[in-house]
Amino acid sequence: EIVLTQSPGTLSLSPGERATLSCRASQSVSSSYLAWYQQKPGQSPRLLIYGASSRATGIPDRFSGSGSGTDFTLTISRLEPEDFAVYYCQQCFSSSYTFGQGTKLEI
Amino acid sequence: QVQLQESGPGLVKPSETLSLTCAVSGYSISSGYYWGWIRQPPGKGLEWIGSIYHSGSTYFNPSLKSRVTISVDTSKNQFSLKLSSVTAADTAVYYCARQQLTHFDYWGQGTLVTVSS
């Protein structure tokens, strides 16, 4: 099983700042198989990024994804108040799916 | 717009079987895609449980495989989850989702299932 480790656990920033969230895999992951989700309290996860860098439908362009191999990054260029949430990365390998433990982005 | 809605008992006794159904609207399951179940214990992260194709082929999280059954009913446009021999560790919000090959693009709102006597 591929383990995804996200860092930091909590990120404290202010609106207008840039956020950089990390996701590290225990072994190499195809870029095509790495996704990012946003989850707000009491809501289901929302797909942000798939294929490491492709934005899902309706996702603002302030969200971007990058990376390859074992290191992936989600960047939010200028934080809006609605961006404060928990973010999860997810990978697919050999028909098995695992999620990172999450990064909480707080004001 | 694709919508998914989970339903089922909110309370299950230890050692019994948890049963949930996911009703899909806005898209015909028989048209394709995989359909998955994911759960989230209170205050914790996400865990993939298993997935099913419209044809009925399935694959599961190895850690849960021995206890999980997933089925599809294309006539009702829904799919279902059964998890046997539940314990308190199975208490979680259970989500159903439409699954692209590598990620989950549409999610239900989730349903909390508590395992308790």
PDB file of N, CA, C and O in Angstrom, chain B residues 43 62 72 74:
ATOM      1  N   GLY B  43     -13.770  13.122  12.990  1.00  0.00           N
ATOM      2  CA  GLY B  43     -12.538  13.858  13.244  1.00  0.00           C
ATOM      3  C   GLY B  43     -11.300  13.287  12.588  1.00  0.00           C
ATOM      4  O   GLY B  43     -10.182  13.753  12.867  1.00  0.00           O
ATOM      5  N   PRO B  62      -7.864  -3.801   0.586  1.00  0.00           N
ATOM      6  CA  PRO B  62      -7.443  -5.098   1.147  1.00  0.00           C
ATOM      7  C   PRO B  62      -7.730  -5.243   2.636  1.00  0.00           C
ATOM      8  O   PRO B  62      -8.010  -6.347   3.110  1.00  0.00           O
ATOM      9  N   VAL B  72     -24.665  -3.566  -7.464  1.00  0.00           N
ATOM     10  CA  VAL B  72     -25.279  -2.496  -8.254  1.00  0.00           C
ATOM     11  C   VAL B  72     -26.624  -2.961  -8.770  1.00  0.00           C
ATOM     12  O   VAL B  72     -26.803  -4.141  -9.115  1.00  0.00           O
ATOM     13  N   THR B  74     -28.864  -1.565 -11.661  1.00  0.00           N
ATOM     14  CA  THR B  74     -28.994  -0.569 -12.724  1.00  0.00           C
ATOM     15  C   THR B  74     -30.454  -0.195 -12.975  1.00  0.00           C
ATOM     16  O   THR B  74     -30.731   0.925 -13.404  1.00  0.00           O
TER      17      THR B  74
END
